[in-house]
Every structure is written in structure tokens, then in C-alpha cells.
Amino acid sequence: MNRFDLIYLILAIHLNTAALAENYQNIWAVRIDGDVYKAKDVARSNNFEFIRKASFSLDAFDDIYILRHKDLPNNHRMKRQAVEHDQILKNDSSIIWFEQQRSAIRVKRSAIFPSPSKSNRSISQNEKLRNLWDTTRQFMFSFGMNQNEVRHQFNDELWPSQWHIHSSGFSRFDHGITRVWDMGFTGKGVVVTILDDGLEWNHSDLHANYDHNASYDMNDDDPDPTPRYDLFNSNSHGTRCAGVVSMIPQNRKCGVGAAYHARIGGIRCLDGDVSDIVEANSLAFRNDYIDIYSASWGPSDDGLTVDGPKMLAQMALERGVAHGRKGKGNIYVWASGNGGSRGDNCNCDGYVSSIYTISINSVSESGHFPWYAEKCSSTLAAAFSSGAFSDKKIATTDIHNTCTREHSGTSAAAPLAAAILALVLEANPNLTWRDVQHLIVCTSEFSPLLDERGWRKNGAGFLYNSRFGFGLLMAQSLIQMAIRWDPVPEKYICIVQPKQLFPQEISTKGDMLRVYFMLEQNQGICPIRFLEHVQVKITLETTRRGNSRMFMFSPQDTMSILMYPRLKDNSRQGFRNWNLTSVHYWGENPVGLWRLYIQNSQKDGSILKLTNVQLILHGIRQPGGCFNHRPFRRYLNEDLITQVTAPVAEFNENSPEQFDAFFDNYE
Ligand SMILES: *[C@@H]1O[C@H](CO)[C@@H](O)[C@H](O)[C@H]1NC(C)=O
Ligand SMILES: *[C@@H]1O[C@H](CO)[C@@H](O)[C@H](O)[C@H]1NC(C)=O
Ligand SMILES: *[C@@H]1O[C@H](CO)[C@@H](O)[C@H](O)[C@H]1NC(C)=O
Ligand SMILES: *[C@@H]1O[C@H](CO)[C@@H](O)[C@H](O)[C@H]1NC(C)=O
Ligand SMILES: *[C@@H]1O[C@H](CO)[C@@H](O)[C@H](O)[C@H]1NC(C)=O
Ligand SMILES: *[C@@H]1O[C@H](CO)[C@@H](O)[C@H](O)[C@H]1NC(C)=O
Ligand SMILES: [Ca+2]
Ligand SMILES: [Ca+2]
Ligand SMILES: [Ca+2]
Ligand SMILES: [Ca+2]
């Protein structure tokens, strides 16, 4: 190959990635110090056209407007940012902030192609644990907790296939949903909205629960979220997600929703350009009226993307938790992603890792971590969905007034979790968004998921796992605890600066950057005594981003892996002010020394350079929730804890040659 060919090849690769890259639109979101008239003035004087206020709902983002530059025709697309127009806006002192809009890549989280190489994982990896499981099961039986459906015989055609509710068949365990129905909770008075590619609201198994007031079409800017029909049925996803929550029982049609009296809304936002404005309006839509938003989509799961909410979507989430549900905060349920077979890590997805979202992973019918699922330290809990080829998928409604048994991936797990949380909010509507997260931590169970490795116990006594968070969602325990819940007190945030100076740089395999954070006992500095989320906000420059492995020990010696190496990620962009979130330290006292390690996992000469890092602690000062009594947590079968959390080798930061073995062994 001569030099010219080489250049050509590089160009071609560039063009290819450019085609995948986000497209810039010819509109800007602009925050202006003033009202609509002022905004029109600003537009005129800068040669922009005033389009409208950014917000569809009444009070969200009052001072943000959409402007278009007059030189750029309608629907004009460009590959690059229009910096020259940015310059003009920068010069105007009444403009507080602005951002050119882009159509982001947003992928639905159904798992369509089972990976043959991993489809054998449903066969138990560990016979010993399976036997342990049977012990638990007998234990559960002895408490009458796994009784099968005698009373719940619905005439709906898919009811026999809804194993994720009644656990007949292969599944040895269940969420306890029917027992909650028996207690009288079916989602009455709770509003759940599916953010997706539309909702076929006149479907005869959804129509009676459909709520116009919780619905909108952000793509076409009209109140009707009916999906766009095409030959490939490419917009069936939202309707499938909605059925999981709210199918009508006992009507001989399709199945039964897990919260079958919850009202269901749909926001159509994925069938078109998904700009920051579209996402923000969807996440902020009628947030006093809607209780729970369920999202089964996000940035590409290709294993090389790092992306999350942009400015307006981030503001929408913050508004939702601060003001939504009349101040108690909206519940945002998020699918944790389907990039497992591509080596993706859900902490590279800023929607999943946001502290405002409840991110939910899948568990297969056989109690396994599915081939498509992703690991990360921000996943809070798990719910049933599809798994290996031999496992059943999820039965639900489909477009054209039909039904399907084929819903799959974390796309099905998230709405199932949303439905379970609708039952919880019916039982106690006073719960805040943080109460709901605490309840999940305080009730999820590891014992249904014993076949998988990676269970560890943190310093507060909670079992956690990068695959499943705190374990399988348990509807009955959630509701029993929710009814007598001691509200979680006011939240504090502490920002801890590291002890070293920057930048630091490493290049060889096994080499590590060490960062220590010291939190002194002195109450004045940080009042938190019980942790919620812990974040490491990092700027890491890299010549190959996927090489970085990041993990951190708390003062109680709890280790959380904040970032796994991603083999496919050869980006040179690094992480820029990226929040790595962990829920694994939940309930611990943060006082003491925190040790963060950043390791180059490959021997390819790549360079990692740390330019900025902070430790951000979220938590409470006084006990609340389940922190009132020690131990904070009692599990259904305490005897199994020591057996699943087998001891691991001591981590020795001075022997890099042992790291690979340490990590292989650890999880
Ligand atoms: C911004 O303002 C400065 C001085 O006020 C001026 O020199 C410059 O040309 C302006 N830039 C643009 C793009 O209007
Ligand atoms: C899966 O397991 C079966 C039976 O144990 C075996 O015959 C088959 O080769 C396995 N497939 C793969 C892809 O490993
Ligand atoms: C739902 O609406 C669509 C489009 O208006 C229509 O074609 C379809 O027949 C309706 N389905 C039902 C079950 O009413
Ligand atoms: C929806 O909104 C309309 C108009 O504001 C109101 O009349 C109606 O009662 C609302 N529906 C529900 C189910 O709350
Ligand atoms: C919710 O709050 C109201 C008013 O404070 C109270 O009367 C009610 O008992 C609470 N409900 C639950 C389940 O705690
Ligand atoms: C990172 O976390 C901090 C603290 O929770 C928050 O203020 C900030 O908005 C987050 N950044 C992003 C991009 O989510
Ligand atoms: Ca429409
Ligand atoms: Ca039905
Ligand atoms: Ca992902
Ligand atoms: Ca989250």
C-alpha cells in the first residue's frame, strides 16, 4: 500500500464514523435573560429567526427559546458545529447560555439477536450454588412465599405465558406481584408514562387504562402519540413496553399488566430527531401529573460510546426530582442497556448512571445474567426479562391491536420495574424519589440470583453486585416496608478534593494512578453519616479510552468497579467531567480514606492522563428509611450470605502482575 492509499483509507474510516456521528441541526436552544419580546429582539439583532419557546409544558424552562440562524435553511443538517454562529451569540450579553441542537443516536433496548457463544450460560455455572438455591427455595416455601397461582386464573390468552408475574414454568422465583394484588394494590391512582416511539392507545388491551393527559407526541408536536406505521413495524416498541405495565385483565385479550389499574400514557419522542430539546420536553412533560416515567432506550450500546443527557435533559431530570409529583419528585425508571455482548459498561451511559434514574438490569427466567446485559456500579436492581434461547421472553401488547410473546432485553425489565413501583406508590403516595431508591436497596434480594458470581457485602451490610445492583425487585417486601416507611431525611452533598496534584500520567500495563481522598471526622466539613450515591467526577485524557479500569475502596474497604475496560473503545476523547456513579457504598459512613485506582489494562503504549477528579458524596446525616435499626438489612436467607460472598485475595497495590488474576477472581 502506498502512502496515498493509506491516507485514503484513513479518510474513508473517518467518513464512516462521521456518518454515524450526531448531526447538527440549524436550531439553537438559547437561554435569555428576559421574556418572549426580549427573545425576539435578541433574535432579530443577531440575524436569527425566533421559532418558539423551548418548552411544551407550561412552566418548564421558562427562559429558554428556540432560534434558527437565517443563513441556514429549514431542516438544514451539518456534520460540524456552526462555530461562527456560536461566536455571534457569545457576543450578546443578554444571552446566558446557548447550545446548537443535534440529533442524538438513541437506541431502543430490545435484545433481538441472541449471541450463540453465550447462549449456554443458562446451564448453571456452579452446581454448588444451585444446591444452595434449592435450600432458599425450600425456606421460601416454608414461609408460604412461593405459592403458585391458584386464585389468579385470568382468561387472557397470554396469561399462561406471563411467567414474569406468576412464575409457572422454569422460573424458580418471582417478584411477588400476585401477592401484592392480593393485598389490594393494582396501581390505582398512579400514572405511568412510557417515553418511546409512540403508543397505540386505541389497542383494545390498553385503551381503558390510557390517559390522554399523560401523553404527547414530541416528534410531530401534537397530543396524539399513536406510532407511525411502516412495513417493518419498527415503531412497536413503546406499545410493547406499555402493555407490561397496564394491560387490561380478564378481557380475553393479550395479557395482564403488572399494575393493571395504573393509568398509562405515552410520549412519542424516538421517531424523529432526538435533540436535547425533545428529550428535555419529554422528561419534563406534565411532571405534576405523571408519577413514573419509563425509558427503555439511550445512547448506542456499541461498546465505544460515552454519552448522556445534555444541558436541557439534565435540567429536566433535576426539575423532575425537585418539583415533580408536587415536590416529592418523579420516578424515572431506566433500562440499563443491552451492550453486554459488545463489552459495553452501563456507566458509559449518562442516563443510566444519573443519580436521578432508577436503572434496572434484566434477569432471565432461569435466574441468570443475560447475554446482552451490561455490568456497572450504578445499576440499582433487576427485573425479569428475556435471556438465553431456551428462556422465555415477555408477553405483552403489540401494534395493530395484536399481542406478542417476544418482548425482550432491558426494554422489558424497565417497564416491569415501573409497574412494581406503581404498586408501591399506590401503597404509599407520600414517598419521595429518594424514598423509592432507599426502599429498593432495603428490600431487593440476592438469593434468587445465586447462580451468578460477584456478590459482595458492603460496610453497611447490603449485598451488591455489578450485574444486578442490590438484587431482584421484591414487590411484596417493597410494599410491606413502604406502608410503614420512615421518610428519608434531607439530603446533603459533599465534594471532596483529592490529596494529590495534577496532572498525573501513566502508560504501561498494570501501572496505576492512585488518588486518595480524605474525609475528616469533623462534622462541619461534611455532615453525611449514611451514604446514598457516590460519584467520581473525572477528566481523564487517554490515547485509548477503552483501556482504563477504575475502581475505588471506601474507608470500610468496600470495592466498587467504576469502569471496566471496554475492548472496542479506541476513542482518543477520554472522559470529560464524566460522573462515574456507584450505589455500592449505600448506607456506609463516609468518614476516612477513599482510595481510587485508575489502571491501564493493556500493554499497547497507550497513555492515560488524569487532569481533574473529585469525589462527590450524596447522603444523609440522621438515620431514616431502614437505617433506624441495626442491622439495616435482614435477608430472606441469611445463611447463604457467607457462601455467596466467598473471600477474595487481598488487593495489593504494589504487585501489578497480580491485578488480572485479582479481577478475574473478584467477579
Ligand atoms: C463581538 O464583539 C466584538 C467587540 O464588541 C467585535 O469586535 C466582534 O467583531 C464581534 N464578533 C462577532 C462575531 O460579531
Ligand atoms: C451448548 O451446550 C450444548 C450441550 O451442552 C453443546 O452441545 C453445544 O455445543 C453448546 N453450544 C455452544 C455454543 O457452546
Ligand atoms: C386504532 O386507530 C387506528 C388509526 O386511527 C385504526 O386504523 C385502528 O383500526 C384503530 N384500532 C382499534 C382497535 O380501534
Ligand atoms: C384530563 O384533562 C382534562 C382537561 O384538563 C380534564 O377535564 C380531565 O378530567 C383530565 N383527565 C384525567 C383522567 O385526569
Ligand atoms: C401520607 O401523608 C398523609 C399526610 O401527611 C398521611 O395522613 C398518610 O397517613 C400518609 N400515608 C402513608 C401511607 O404514610
Ligand atoms: C455530575 O454530578 C454532579 C453532582 O451530582 C451534578 O451536579 C452534575 O450535574 C453531574 N453532571 C452530569 C453531566 O450529569
Ligand atoms: Ca401524532
Ligand atoms: Ca388483557
Ligand atoms: Ca450501554
Ligand atoms: Ca441511575
PDB file of N, CA and C in Angstrom, residues 30-32 38 41-43 45-46 86-98:
ATOM      1  N   VAL A  30     -31.549  28.654  23.343  1.00  0.00           N
ATOM      2  CA  VAL A  30     -30.895  29.839  23.876  1.00  0.00           C
ATOM      3  C   VAL A  30     -31.597  30.265  25.160  1.00  0.00           C
ATOM      4  N   ARG A  31     -30.819  30.421  26.202  1.00  0.00           N
ATOM      5  CA  ARG A  31     -31.382  30.910  27.456  1.00  0.00           C
ATOM      6  C   ARG A  31     -31.157  32.412  27.531  1.00  0.00           C
ATOM      7  N   ILE A  32     -32.261  33.137  27.681  1.00  0.00           N
ATOM      8  CA  ILE A  32     -32.194  34.595  27.577  1.00  0.00           C
ATOM      9  C   ILE A  32     -32.686  35.228  28.863  1.00  0.00           C
ATOM     10  N   LYS A  38     -38.179  40.142  24.567  1.00  0.00           N
ATOM     11  CA  LYS A  38     -36.727  40.284  24.618  1.00  0.00           C
ATOM     12  C   LYS A  38     -36.076  39.224  23.716  1.00  0.00           C
ATOM     13  N   ASP A  41     -36.288  40.224  20.196  1.00  0.00           N
ATOM     14  CA  ASP A  41     -35.295  41.283  19.956  1.00  0.00           C
ATOM     15  C   ASP A  41     -33.907  40.698  19.741  1.00  0.00           C
ATOM     16  N   VAL A  42     -33.558  39.830  20.655  1.00  0.00           N
ATOM     17  CA  VAL A  42     -32.229  39.218  20.591  1.00  0.00           C
ATOM     18  C   VAL A  42     -32.068  38.477  19.270  1.00  0.00           C
ATOM     19  N   ALA A  43     -33.107  37.755  18.881  1.00  0.00           N
ATOM     20  CA  ALA A  43     -33.048  37.008  17.629  1.00  0.00           C
ATOM     21  C   ALA A  43     -32.828  37.971  16.467  1.00  0.00           C
ATOM     22  N   SER A  45     -31.712  41.069  16.316  1.00  0.00           N
ATOM     23  CA  SER A  45     -30.462  41.820  16.256  1.00  0.00           C
ATOM     24  C   SER A  45     -29.269  40.935  15.919  1.00  0.00           C
ATOM     25  N   ASN A  46     -29.413  39.623  16.026  1.00  0.00           N
ATOM     26  CA  ASN A  46     -28.293  38.739  15.701  1.00  0.00           C
ATOM     27  C   ASN A  46     -28.511  37.980  14.395  1.00  0.00           C
ATOM     28  N   ASP A  86     -22.056  30.464  16.714  1.00  0.00           N
ATOM     29  CA  ASP A  86     -21.846  30.473  18.165  1.00  0.00           C
ATOM     30  C   ASP A  86     -21.168  31.766  18.594  1.00  0.00           C
ATOM     31  N   GLN A  87     -20.190  32.205  17.764  1.00  0.00           N
ATOM     32  CA  GLN A  87     -19.452  33.437  18.085  1.00  0.00           C
ATOM     33  C   GLN A  87     -20.396  34.624  18.222  1.00  0.00           C
ATOM     34  N   ILE A  88     -21.350  34.703  17.297  1.00  0.00           N
ATOM     35  CA  ILE A  88     -22.300  35.819  17.314  1.00  0.00           C
ATOM     36  C   ILE A  88     -23.094  35.808  18.621  1.00  0.00           C
ATOM     37  N   LEU A  89     -23.577  34.606  19.003  1.00  0.00           N
ATOM     38  CA  LEU A  89     -24.391  34.505  20.211  1.00  0.00           C
ATOM     39  C   LEU A  89     -23.565  34.821  21.454  1.00  0.00           C
ATOM     40  N   LYS A  90     -22.301  34.423  21.405  1.00  0.00           N
ATOM     41  CA  LYS A  90     -21.421  34.677  22.556  1.00  0.00           C
ATOM     42  C   LYS A  90     -21.284  36.161  22.837  1.00  0.00           C
ATOM     43  N   ASN A  91     -21.409  36.959  21.776  1.00  0.00           N
ATOM     44  CA  ASN A  91     -21.198  38.404  21.920  1.00  0.00           C
ATOM     45  C   ASN A  91     -22.364  39.121  22.579  1.00  0.00           C
ATOM     46  N   ASP A  92     -23.544  38.476  22.615  1.00  0.00           N
ATOM     47  CA  ASP A  92     -24.732  39.173  23.129  1.00  0.00           C
ATOM     48  C   ASP A  92     -24.852  38.975  24.639  1.00  0.00           C
ATOM     49  N   SER A  93     -24.829  40.081  25.370  1.00  0.00           N
ATOM     50  CA  SER A  93     -24.758  39.966  26.833  1.00  0.00           C
ATOM     51  C   SER A  93     -26.084  39.513  27.458  1.00  0.00           C
ATOM     52  N   SER A  94     -27.199  39.582  26.722  1.00  0.00           N
ATOM     53  CA  SER A  94     -28.448  39.109  27.330  1.00  0.00           C
ATOM     54  C   SER A  94     -28.642  37.599  27.143  1.00  0.00           C
ATOM     55  N   ILE A  95     -27.698  36.961  26.476  1.00  0.00           N
ATOM     56  CA  ILE A  95     -27.784  35.506  26.325  1.00  0.00           C
ATOM     57  C   ILE A  95     -26.967  34.840  27.434  1.00  0.00           C
ATOM     58  N   ILE A  96     -27.639  34.054  28.263  1.00  0.00           N
ATOM     59  CA  ILE A  96     -26.965  33.422  29.400  1.00  0.00           C
ATOM     60  C   ILE A  96     -26.244  32.155  28.959  1.00  0.00           C
ATOM     61  N   TRP A  97     -26.866  31.444  28.070  1.00  0.00           N
ATOM     62  CA  TRP A  97     -26.354  30.139  27.675  1.00  0.00           C
ATOM     63  C   TRP A  97     -26.998  29.762  26.354  1.00  0.00           C
ATOM     64  N   PHE A  98     -26.273  29.014  25.520  1.00  0.00           N
ATOM     65  CA  PHE A  98     -26.905  28.543  24.269  1.00  0.00           C
ATOM     66  C   PHE A  98     -26.255  27.241  23.838  1.00  0.00           C
TER      67      PHE A  98
END
